[in-house]
XYZ file of C-alpha atoms in Angstrom:
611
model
C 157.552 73.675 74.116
C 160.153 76.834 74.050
C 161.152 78.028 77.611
C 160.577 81.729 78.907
C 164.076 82.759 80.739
C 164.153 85.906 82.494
C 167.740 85.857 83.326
C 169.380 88.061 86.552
C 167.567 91.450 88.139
C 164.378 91.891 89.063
C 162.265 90.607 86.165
C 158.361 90.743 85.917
C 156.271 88.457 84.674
C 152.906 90.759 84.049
C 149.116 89.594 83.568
C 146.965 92.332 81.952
C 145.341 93.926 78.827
C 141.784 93.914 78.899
C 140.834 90.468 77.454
C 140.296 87.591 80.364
C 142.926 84.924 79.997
C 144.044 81.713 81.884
C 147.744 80.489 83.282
C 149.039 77.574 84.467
C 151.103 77.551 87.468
C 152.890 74.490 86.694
C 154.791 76.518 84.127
C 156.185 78.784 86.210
C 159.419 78.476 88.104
C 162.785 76.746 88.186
C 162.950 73.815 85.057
C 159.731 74.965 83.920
C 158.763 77.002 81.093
C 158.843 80.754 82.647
C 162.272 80.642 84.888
C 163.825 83.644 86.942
C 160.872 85.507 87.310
C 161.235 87.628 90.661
C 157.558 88.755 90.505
C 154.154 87.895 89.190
C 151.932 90.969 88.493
C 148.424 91.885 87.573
C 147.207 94.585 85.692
C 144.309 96.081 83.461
C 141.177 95.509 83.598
C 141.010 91.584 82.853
C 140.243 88.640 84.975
C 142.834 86.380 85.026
C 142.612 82.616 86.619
C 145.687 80.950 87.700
C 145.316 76.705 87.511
C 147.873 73.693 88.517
C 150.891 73.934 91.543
C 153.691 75.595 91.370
C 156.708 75.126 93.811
C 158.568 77.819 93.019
C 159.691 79.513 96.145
C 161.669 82.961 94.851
C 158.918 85.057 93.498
C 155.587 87.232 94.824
C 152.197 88.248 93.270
C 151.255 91.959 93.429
C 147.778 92.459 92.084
C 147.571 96.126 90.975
C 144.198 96.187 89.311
C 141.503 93.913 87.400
C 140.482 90.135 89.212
C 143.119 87.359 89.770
C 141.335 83.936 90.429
C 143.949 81.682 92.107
C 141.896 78.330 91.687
C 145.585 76.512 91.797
C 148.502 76.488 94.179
C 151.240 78.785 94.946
C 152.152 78.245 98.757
C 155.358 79.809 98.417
C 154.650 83.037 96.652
C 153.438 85.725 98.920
C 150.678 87.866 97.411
C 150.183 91.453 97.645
C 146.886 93.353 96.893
C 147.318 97.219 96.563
C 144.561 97.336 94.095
C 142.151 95.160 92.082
C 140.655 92.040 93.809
C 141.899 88.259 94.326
C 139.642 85.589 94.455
C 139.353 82.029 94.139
C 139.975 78.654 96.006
C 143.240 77.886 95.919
C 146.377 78.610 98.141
C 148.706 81.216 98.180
C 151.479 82.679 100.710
C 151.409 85.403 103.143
C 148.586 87.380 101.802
C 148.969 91.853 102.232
C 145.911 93.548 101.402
C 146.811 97.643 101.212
C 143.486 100.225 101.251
C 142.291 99.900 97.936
C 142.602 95.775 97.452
C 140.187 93.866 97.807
C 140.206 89.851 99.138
C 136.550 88.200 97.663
C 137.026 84.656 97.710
C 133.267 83.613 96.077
C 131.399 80.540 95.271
C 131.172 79.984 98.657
C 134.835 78.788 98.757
C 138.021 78.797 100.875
C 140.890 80.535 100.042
C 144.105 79.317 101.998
C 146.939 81.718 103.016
C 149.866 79.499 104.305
C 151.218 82.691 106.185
C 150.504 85.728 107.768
C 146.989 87.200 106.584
C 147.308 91.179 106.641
C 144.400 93.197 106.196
C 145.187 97.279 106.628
C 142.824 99.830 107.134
C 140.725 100.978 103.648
C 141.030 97.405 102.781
C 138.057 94.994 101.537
C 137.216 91.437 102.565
C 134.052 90.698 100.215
C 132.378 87.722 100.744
C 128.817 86.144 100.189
C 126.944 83.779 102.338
C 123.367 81.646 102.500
C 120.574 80.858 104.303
C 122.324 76.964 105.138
C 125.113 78.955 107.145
C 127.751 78.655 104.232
C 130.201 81.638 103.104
C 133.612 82.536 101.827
C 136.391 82.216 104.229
C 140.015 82.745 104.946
C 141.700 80.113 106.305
C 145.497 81.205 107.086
C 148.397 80.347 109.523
C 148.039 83.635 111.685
C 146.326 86.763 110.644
C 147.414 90.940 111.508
C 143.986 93.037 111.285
C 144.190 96.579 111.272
C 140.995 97.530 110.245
C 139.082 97.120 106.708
C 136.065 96.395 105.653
C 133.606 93.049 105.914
C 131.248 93.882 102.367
C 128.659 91.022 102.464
C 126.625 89.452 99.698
C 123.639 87.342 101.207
C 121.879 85.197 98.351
C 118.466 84.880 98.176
C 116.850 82.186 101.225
C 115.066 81.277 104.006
C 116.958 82.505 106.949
C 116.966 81.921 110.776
C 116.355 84.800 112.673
C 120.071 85.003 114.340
C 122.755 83.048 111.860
C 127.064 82.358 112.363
C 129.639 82.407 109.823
C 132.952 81.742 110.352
C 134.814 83.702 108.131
C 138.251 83.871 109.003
C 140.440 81.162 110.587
C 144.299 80.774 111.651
C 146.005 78.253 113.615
C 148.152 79.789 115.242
C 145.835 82.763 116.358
C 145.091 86.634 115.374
C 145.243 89.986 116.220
C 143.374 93.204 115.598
C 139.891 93.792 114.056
C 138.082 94.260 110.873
C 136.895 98.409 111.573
C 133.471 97.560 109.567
C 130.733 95.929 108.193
C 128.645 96.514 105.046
C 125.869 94.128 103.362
C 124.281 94.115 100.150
C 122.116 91.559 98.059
C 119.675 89.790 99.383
C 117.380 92.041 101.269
C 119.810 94.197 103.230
C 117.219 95.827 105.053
C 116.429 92.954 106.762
C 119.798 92.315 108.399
C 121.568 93.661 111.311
C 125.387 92.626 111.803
C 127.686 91.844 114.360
C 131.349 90.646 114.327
C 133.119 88.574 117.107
C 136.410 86.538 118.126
C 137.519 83.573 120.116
C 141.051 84.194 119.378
C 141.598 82.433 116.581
C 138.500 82.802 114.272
C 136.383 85.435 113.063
C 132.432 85.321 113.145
C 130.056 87.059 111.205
C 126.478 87.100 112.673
C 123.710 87.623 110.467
C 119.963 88.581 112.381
C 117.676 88.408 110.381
C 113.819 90.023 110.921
C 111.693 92.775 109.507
C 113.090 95.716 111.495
C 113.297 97.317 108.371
C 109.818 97.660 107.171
C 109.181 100.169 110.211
C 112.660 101.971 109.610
C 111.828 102.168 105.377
C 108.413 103.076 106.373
C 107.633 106.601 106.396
C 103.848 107.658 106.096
C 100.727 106.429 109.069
C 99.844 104.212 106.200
C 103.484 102.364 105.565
C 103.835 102.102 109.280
C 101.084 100.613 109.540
C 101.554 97.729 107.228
C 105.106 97.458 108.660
C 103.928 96.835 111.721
C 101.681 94.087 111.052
C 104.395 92.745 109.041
C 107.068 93.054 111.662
C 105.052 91.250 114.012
C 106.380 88.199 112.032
C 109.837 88.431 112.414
C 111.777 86.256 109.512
C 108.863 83.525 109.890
C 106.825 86.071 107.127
C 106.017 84.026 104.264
C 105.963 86.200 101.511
C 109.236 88.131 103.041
C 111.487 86.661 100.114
C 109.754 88.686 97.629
C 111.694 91.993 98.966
C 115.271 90.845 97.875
C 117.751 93.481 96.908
C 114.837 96.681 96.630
C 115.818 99.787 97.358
C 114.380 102.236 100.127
C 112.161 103.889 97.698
C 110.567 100.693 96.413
C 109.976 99.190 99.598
C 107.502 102.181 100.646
C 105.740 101.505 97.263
C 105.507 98.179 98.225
C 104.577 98.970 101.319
C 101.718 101.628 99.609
C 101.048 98.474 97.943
C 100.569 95.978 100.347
C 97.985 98.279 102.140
C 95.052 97.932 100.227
C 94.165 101.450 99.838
C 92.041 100.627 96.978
C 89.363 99.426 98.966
C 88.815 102.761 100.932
C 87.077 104.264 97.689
C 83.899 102.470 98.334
C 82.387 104.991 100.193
C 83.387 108.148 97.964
C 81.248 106.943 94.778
C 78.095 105.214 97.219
C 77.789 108.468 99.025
C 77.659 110.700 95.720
C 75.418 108.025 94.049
C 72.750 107.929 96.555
C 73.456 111.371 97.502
C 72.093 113.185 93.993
C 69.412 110.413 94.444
C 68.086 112.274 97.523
C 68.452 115.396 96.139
C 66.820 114.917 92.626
C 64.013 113.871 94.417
C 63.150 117.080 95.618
C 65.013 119.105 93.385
C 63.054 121.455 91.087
C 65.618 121.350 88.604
C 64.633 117.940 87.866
C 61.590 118.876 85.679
C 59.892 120.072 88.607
C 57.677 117.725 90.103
C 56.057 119.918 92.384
C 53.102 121.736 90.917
C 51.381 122.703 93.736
C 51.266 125.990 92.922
C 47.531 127.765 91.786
C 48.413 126.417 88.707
C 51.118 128.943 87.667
C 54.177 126.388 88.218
C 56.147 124.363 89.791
C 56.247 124.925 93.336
C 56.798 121.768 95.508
C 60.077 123.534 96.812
C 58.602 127.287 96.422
C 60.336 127.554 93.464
C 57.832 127.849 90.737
C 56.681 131.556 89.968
C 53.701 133.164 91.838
C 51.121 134.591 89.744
C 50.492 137.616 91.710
C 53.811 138.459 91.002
C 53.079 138.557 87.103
C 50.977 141.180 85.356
C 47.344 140.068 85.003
C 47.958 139.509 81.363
C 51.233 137.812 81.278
C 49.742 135.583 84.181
C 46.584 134.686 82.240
C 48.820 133.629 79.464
C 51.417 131.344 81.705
C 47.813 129.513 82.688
C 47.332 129.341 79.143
C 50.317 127.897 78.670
C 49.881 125.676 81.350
C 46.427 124.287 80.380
C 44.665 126.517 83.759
C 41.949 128.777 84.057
C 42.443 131.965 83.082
C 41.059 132.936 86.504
C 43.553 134.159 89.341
C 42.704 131.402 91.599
C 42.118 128.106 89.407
C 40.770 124.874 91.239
C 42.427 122.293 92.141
C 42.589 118.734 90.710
C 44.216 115.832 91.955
C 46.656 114.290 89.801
C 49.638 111.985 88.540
C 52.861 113.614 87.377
C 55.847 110.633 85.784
C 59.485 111.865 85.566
C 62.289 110.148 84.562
C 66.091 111.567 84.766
C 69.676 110.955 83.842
C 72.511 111.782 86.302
C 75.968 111.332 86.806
C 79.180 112.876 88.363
C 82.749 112.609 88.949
C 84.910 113.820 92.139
C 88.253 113.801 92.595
C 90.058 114.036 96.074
C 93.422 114.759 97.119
C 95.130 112.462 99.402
C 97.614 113.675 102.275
C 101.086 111.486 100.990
C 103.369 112.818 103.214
C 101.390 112.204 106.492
C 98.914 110.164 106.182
C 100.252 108.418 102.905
C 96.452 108.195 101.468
C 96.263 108.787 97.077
C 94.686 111.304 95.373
C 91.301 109.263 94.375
C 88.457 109.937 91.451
C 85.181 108.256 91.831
C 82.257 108.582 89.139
C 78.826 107.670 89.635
C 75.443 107.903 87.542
C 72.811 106.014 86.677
C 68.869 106.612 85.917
C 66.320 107.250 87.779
C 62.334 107.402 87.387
C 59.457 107.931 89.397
C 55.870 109.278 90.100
C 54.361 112.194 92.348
C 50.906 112.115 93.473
C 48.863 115.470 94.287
C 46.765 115.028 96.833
C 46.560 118.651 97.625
C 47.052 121.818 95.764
C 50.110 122.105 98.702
C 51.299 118.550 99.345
C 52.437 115.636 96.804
C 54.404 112.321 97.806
C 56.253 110.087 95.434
C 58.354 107.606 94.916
C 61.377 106.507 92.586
C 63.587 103.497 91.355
C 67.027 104.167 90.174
C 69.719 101.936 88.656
C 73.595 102.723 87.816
C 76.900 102.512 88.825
C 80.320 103.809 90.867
C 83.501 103.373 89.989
C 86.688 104.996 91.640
C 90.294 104.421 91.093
C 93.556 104.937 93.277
C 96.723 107.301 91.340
C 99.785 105.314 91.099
C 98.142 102.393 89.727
C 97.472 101.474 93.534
C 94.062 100.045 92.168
C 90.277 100.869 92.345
C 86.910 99.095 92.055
C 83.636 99.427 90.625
C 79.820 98.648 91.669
C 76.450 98.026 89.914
C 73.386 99.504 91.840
C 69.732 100.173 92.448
C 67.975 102.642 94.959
C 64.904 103.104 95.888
C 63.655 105.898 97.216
C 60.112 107.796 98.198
C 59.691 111.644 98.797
C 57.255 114.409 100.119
C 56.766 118.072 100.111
C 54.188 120.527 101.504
C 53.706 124.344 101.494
C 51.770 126.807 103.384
C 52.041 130.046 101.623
C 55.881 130.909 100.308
C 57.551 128.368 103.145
C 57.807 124.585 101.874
C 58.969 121.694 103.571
C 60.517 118.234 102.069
C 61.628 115.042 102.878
C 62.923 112.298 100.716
C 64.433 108.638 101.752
C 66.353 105.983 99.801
C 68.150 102.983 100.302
C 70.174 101.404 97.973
C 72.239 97.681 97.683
C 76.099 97.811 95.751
C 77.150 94.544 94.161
C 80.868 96.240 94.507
C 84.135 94.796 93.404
C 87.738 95.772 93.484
C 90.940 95.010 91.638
C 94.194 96.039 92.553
C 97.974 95.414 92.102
C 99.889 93.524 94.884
C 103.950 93.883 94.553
C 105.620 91.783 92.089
C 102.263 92.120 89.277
C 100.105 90.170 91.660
C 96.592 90.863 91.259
C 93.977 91.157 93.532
C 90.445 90.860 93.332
C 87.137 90.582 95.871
C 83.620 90.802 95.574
C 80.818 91.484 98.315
C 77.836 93.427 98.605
C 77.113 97.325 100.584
C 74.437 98.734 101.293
C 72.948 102.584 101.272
C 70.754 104.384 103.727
C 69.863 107.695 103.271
C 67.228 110.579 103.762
C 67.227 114.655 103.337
C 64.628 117.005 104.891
C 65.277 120.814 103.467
C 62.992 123.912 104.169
C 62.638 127.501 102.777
C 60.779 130.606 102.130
C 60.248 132.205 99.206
C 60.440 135.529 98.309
C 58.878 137.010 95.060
C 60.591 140.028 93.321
C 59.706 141.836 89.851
C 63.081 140.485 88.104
C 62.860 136.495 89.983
C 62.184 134.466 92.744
C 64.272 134.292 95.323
C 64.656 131.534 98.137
C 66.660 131.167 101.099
C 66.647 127.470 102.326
C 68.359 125.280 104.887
C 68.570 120.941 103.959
C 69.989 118.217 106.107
C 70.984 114.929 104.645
C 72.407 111.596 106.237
C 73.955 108.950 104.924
C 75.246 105.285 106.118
C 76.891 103.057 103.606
C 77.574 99.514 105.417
C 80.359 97.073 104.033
C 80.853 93.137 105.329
C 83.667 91.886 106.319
C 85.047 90.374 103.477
C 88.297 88.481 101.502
C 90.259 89.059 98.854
C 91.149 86.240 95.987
C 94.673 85.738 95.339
C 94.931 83.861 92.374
C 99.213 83.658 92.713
C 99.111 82.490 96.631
C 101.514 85.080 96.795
C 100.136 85.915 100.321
C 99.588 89.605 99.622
C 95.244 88.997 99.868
C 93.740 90.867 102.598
C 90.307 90.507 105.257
C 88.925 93.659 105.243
C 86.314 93.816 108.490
C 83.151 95.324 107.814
C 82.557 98.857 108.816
C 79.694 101.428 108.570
C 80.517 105.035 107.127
C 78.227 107.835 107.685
C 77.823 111.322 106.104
C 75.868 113.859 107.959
C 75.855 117.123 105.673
C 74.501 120.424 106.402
C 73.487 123.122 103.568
C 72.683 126.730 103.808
C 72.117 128.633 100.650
C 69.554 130.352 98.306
C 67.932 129.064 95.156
C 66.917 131.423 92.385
C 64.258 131.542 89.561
C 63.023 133.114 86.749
C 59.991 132.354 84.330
C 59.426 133.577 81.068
C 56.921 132.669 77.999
C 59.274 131.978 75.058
C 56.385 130.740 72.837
C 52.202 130.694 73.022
C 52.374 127.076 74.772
C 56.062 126.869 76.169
C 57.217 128.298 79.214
C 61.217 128.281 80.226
C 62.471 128.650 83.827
C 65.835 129.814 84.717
C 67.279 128.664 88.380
C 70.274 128.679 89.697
C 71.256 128.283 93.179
C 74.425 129.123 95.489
C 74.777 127.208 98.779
C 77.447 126.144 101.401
C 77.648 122.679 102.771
C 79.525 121.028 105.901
C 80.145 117.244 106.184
C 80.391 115.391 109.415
C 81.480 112.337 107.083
C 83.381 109.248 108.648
C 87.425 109.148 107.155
C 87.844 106.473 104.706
C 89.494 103.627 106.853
C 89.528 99.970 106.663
C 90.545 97.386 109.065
C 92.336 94.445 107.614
C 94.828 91.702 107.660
C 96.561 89.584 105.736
C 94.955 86.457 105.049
C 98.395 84.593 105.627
C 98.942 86.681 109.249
C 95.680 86.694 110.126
C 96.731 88.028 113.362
C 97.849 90.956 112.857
C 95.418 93.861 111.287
C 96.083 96.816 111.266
C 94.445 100.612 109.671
C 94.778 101.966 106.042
C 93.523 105.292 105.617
C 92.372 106.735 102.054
C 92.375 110.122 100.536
C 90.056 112.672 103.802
C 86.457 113.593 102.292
C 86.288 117.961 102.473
C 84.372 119.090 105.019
C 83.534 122.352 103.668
C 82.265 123.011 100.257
C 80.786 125.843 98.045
C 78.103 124.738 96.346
C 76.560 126.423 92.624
C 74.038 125.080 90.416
C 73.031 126.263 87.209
C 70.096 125.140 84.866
C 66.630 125.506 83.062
C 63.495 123.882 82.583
C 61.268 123.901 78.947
C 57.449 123.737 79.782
C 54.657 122.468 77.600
C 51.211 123.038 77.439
C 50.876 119.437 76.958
C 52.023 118.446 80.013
C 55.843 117.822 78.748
C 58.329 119.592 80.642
C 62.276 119.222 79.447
C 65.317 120.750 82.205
C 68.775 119.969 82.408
C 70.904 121.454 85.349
C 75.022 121.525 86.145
C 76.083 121.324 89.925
C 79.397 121.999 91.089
C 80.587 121.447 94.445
C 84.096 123.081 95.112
C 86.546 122.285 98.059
C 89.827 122.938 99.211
C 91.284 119.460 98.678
C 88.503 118.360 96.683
C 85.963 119.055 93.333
C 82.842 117.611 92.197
C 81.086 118.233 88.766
C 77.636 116.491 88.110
C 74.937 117.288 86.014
C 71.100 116.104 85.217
C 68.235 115.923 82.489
C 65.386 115.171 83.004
C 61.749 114.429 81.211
C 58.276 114.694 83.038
C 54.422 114.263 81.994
C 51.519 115.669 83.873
C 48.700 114.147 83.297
């Protein structure tokens, strides 16, 4: 083995570059391989780790930049730290950390300073603790603070609400402060700090809770699943999760956690059963009325009078129709069968500043069918069965859900002249389901069963012109859509499920408008009606909230609000209707229904037989 002599002056023996490297104290100092070295000195980038004992009592460290690891002993050699970061388990001398050094002992472990520990002010002291009350720690002779700052690590764990560290310790007593405290790691949200000193020690205390959920939270929504959550304090069980996230992803989380998804329900039942109601009594759908003198479709006032057509182009609609070519044909009881096709799609804005509610899109449709009897040339009733489906869905990926349904539903309408009256009722049962995300890719499903009630009454008068019919008209509708309480499967346990009580939602809507028509004979045995209509509606409708809880806290609930139904709409329908002398009758018809926060598109066609 050669020998590494520095001779007299003040000679350096330097640690650097930028590849990580190991030394052994034992070769440094007097008889030993590197002699006459006044000073030990790291630079670069490069971790270096410094092993074995050396006794040497004439040199001192100055670490400059990069990591030195002193995992061996130098009790002798008194260590300055003007930039870069020391480490490791061992012993050193007096130990001078300048602003700019750093002093992070790590692995839990105990670095000894058999001197004077200085820390000055822009200093760091880095060290990580646990959940078992374990951390790095200075142990020294005395200790000078003036100022620096504490930068803790906490590793992932179950922690006690209030925890100790000691992580500085002298014998013969200290002086000063550390100026501050920063943490990082393990959920720093959840952590609040204090430091303290008997004189000889420093403690770090750690209190840990869920403060920060209601601090992170911004919107009604977050606040209101961080308050249910907060009511737990560091007992929550699924708390862990939230290590290390950032602000931003906590109040996803948080969106998360709330079960928005659910909310949706009532958006796609109330525009299911809702065009149910209506295309009972709408003359769109193929018009069922026919109570007319035999000249059209009239249960709503809508078909055209025949006193408003020349004599010949009325004798030719009753052709057309299969009447009597004489003005005022007799009446004869009969059966009309309809069947029709609907479906729609709305989309709502949600309020994500305030509230914190998604933008949500719910489509329903299904099929419908059903049969009017005339039992006077003025009044018919009927009935219908419909089957289909909703489905809505949450942006952000927040989740959505889906249903399978049938309706029932029966209907009446009666006129006296160019005034008509109608009613219709329906009630409907949703074998519903929803499926949403959880944090951390758990999913979340449930199943239960909702149920419809509904019913619309609507009046008008008609008023006949040369160019088309004309009707003002007024409607009321109602709706209730009733959920259970009910409980979401969590397949993970991750603790995220929710109880969602059971609520009932109503819609109370209001329409004022004017429906339009116009006949004309496109062929010797077809007749094709033009309507239209242009309306504006109010709803009285019941916000989209939910009460729930999570299934591991069942005691604390709280209120998630989804995206606010409009209140006002515009309402504009467009369509046409095909007439057979045969009794066949073809329409299809577009409604629109357009809001400040919200739009609805839905259309129908239909098929009916006289007979």
């Amino acid at each position: 083995m050669g020998f590494v002599k520095a001779g007299n002056g003040n000679d350096t023996l330097r640690l650097g570059g930028t590849a990580n490297g190991t030394f052994d104290l034992a070769t440094f100092g007097l008889f030993s391989q590197f002699q006459e070295f006044e000073v030990i000195e790291k630079t670069g980038s490069s971790t270096w780790t410094l092993t074995g004992i050396t006794m040497d009592t004439t040199a001192a460290m100055n670490v400059q930049a990069g990591t030195l690891i002193v995992d061996g002993m130098m009790a002798n050699i008194a260590t300055t730290v003007s930039g870069g970061t020391i480490g490791g388990s061992g012993m050193i001398g007096g130990l001078t950390v300048l602003s700019g050094g750093t002093v992070a002992p790590g692995n839990l472990g105990q670095l000894a300073v058999n001197g004077n520990a200085t820390f000055n002010a822009g200093s760091t002291y880095a060290i990580t603790v646990n959940a078992a009350g374990q951390s790095d720690k200075i142990a020294a002779v005395t200790a000078t603070l003036n100022g620096g700052t504490i930068a803790v690590t906490t590793l992932a764990g179950a922690y006690n609400p209030s925890t100790q560290y000691t992580i500085l310790s002298t014998l013969n007593g200290l002086t000063g402060a550390f100026s501050a405290v920063t943490l990082s790691g393990y959920n720093p949200q959840f952590f609040t700090s204090a430091l303290s000193s008997d004189g000889f020690s420093v403690f770090l205390t750690l209190n840990y809770n869920n403060s920060a959920f209601p601090v992170v939270a911004q919107t009604q929504n977050q606040k209101a699943v961080a308050g249910a959550l907060s009511a737990f304090g560091p007992n929550l069980p699924f708390l862990a999760s939230f290590a290390g996230q950032s602000d931003a992803r906590l109040r996803y989380g948080l969106d998360q956690l709330s079960g928005e998804a659910a909310t949706g329900a009532q958006q796609g039942a109330f525009q299911f059963t809702g065009q149910f109601l209506g295309l009972m009594l709408d003359p769109f759908v193929s018009g069922r009325g026919g109570m007319s003198s035999g000249t059209g479709d009239a249960t709503l006032g809508f078909g055209p009078e025949r006193a408003a057509l020349p004599d010949d182009i009325a004798m030719a609609y009753n052709k057309v129709l299969g009447a009597p070519a004489a003005k005022a044909p007799g009446f004869a009881e009969r059966w009309t069968a309809w069947g029709t096709a609907f479906g729609g799609a709305n989309r709502t804005s949600g309020d994500p500043v305030v509230i914190g509610s998604h933008d949500l899109s719910a489509r329903a449709g299904g099929v419908a069918a059903g049969a009017d009897y005339h039992f006077s040339r003025d009044a018919i009733v009927g009935f219908a069965l419909s089957g289909g489906g909703t489905k809505w869905d949450l942006a952000q990926a927040l989740g959505g859900g889906r249903s399978e349904a049938v309706q029932a539903g029966v209907y009446t309408a009666v006129r006296k002249g160019p005034a008509y009256f109608a009613a219709s009722l329906a009630v409907a049962n949703h074998w519903m389901s929803t499926d949403r995300l959880a944090p951390f890719g758990s999913q979340l499903t449930a199943k239960f069963n909702a149920q419809t009630v509904g019913g619309r009454i609507e009046g008008g008068y008609r008023f006949v012109t040369p160019v088309a019919g004309f009707t003002p008209y007024a409607a009321a509708q109602v709706q209730n859509f009733r959920t259970p309480t009910y409980t979401e499967t969590d397949p993970a346990a991750s603790g995220f499920g929710l109880t969602y009580r059971g609520r009932t939602a109503s819609d109370i809507r209001c329409e004022l408008g004017a429906r339009f028509d116009r006949a004309t004979l496109v062929a010797p045995n077809a007749v094709l009606t033009l309507r239209g209509r242009a309306a504006w509606a109010h709803d009285w409708v019941s916000d989209p909230t939910l009460v729930a809880a999570f299934q591991a806290l069942p005691g604390a609930s709280f209120i998630v609000n989804g995206a606010t139904p409009a209140k006002d709409a515009a309402l504009a329908s467009a369509g046409a209707e095909l007439r057979f002398s045969n009794g066949v009758a073809l329409s299809a018809k577009f409604d629109g229904e357009f809001a400040a926060r919200s739009t609805t598109y839905s259309g129908t066609a239909s098929l009916r037989y006289a007979w």
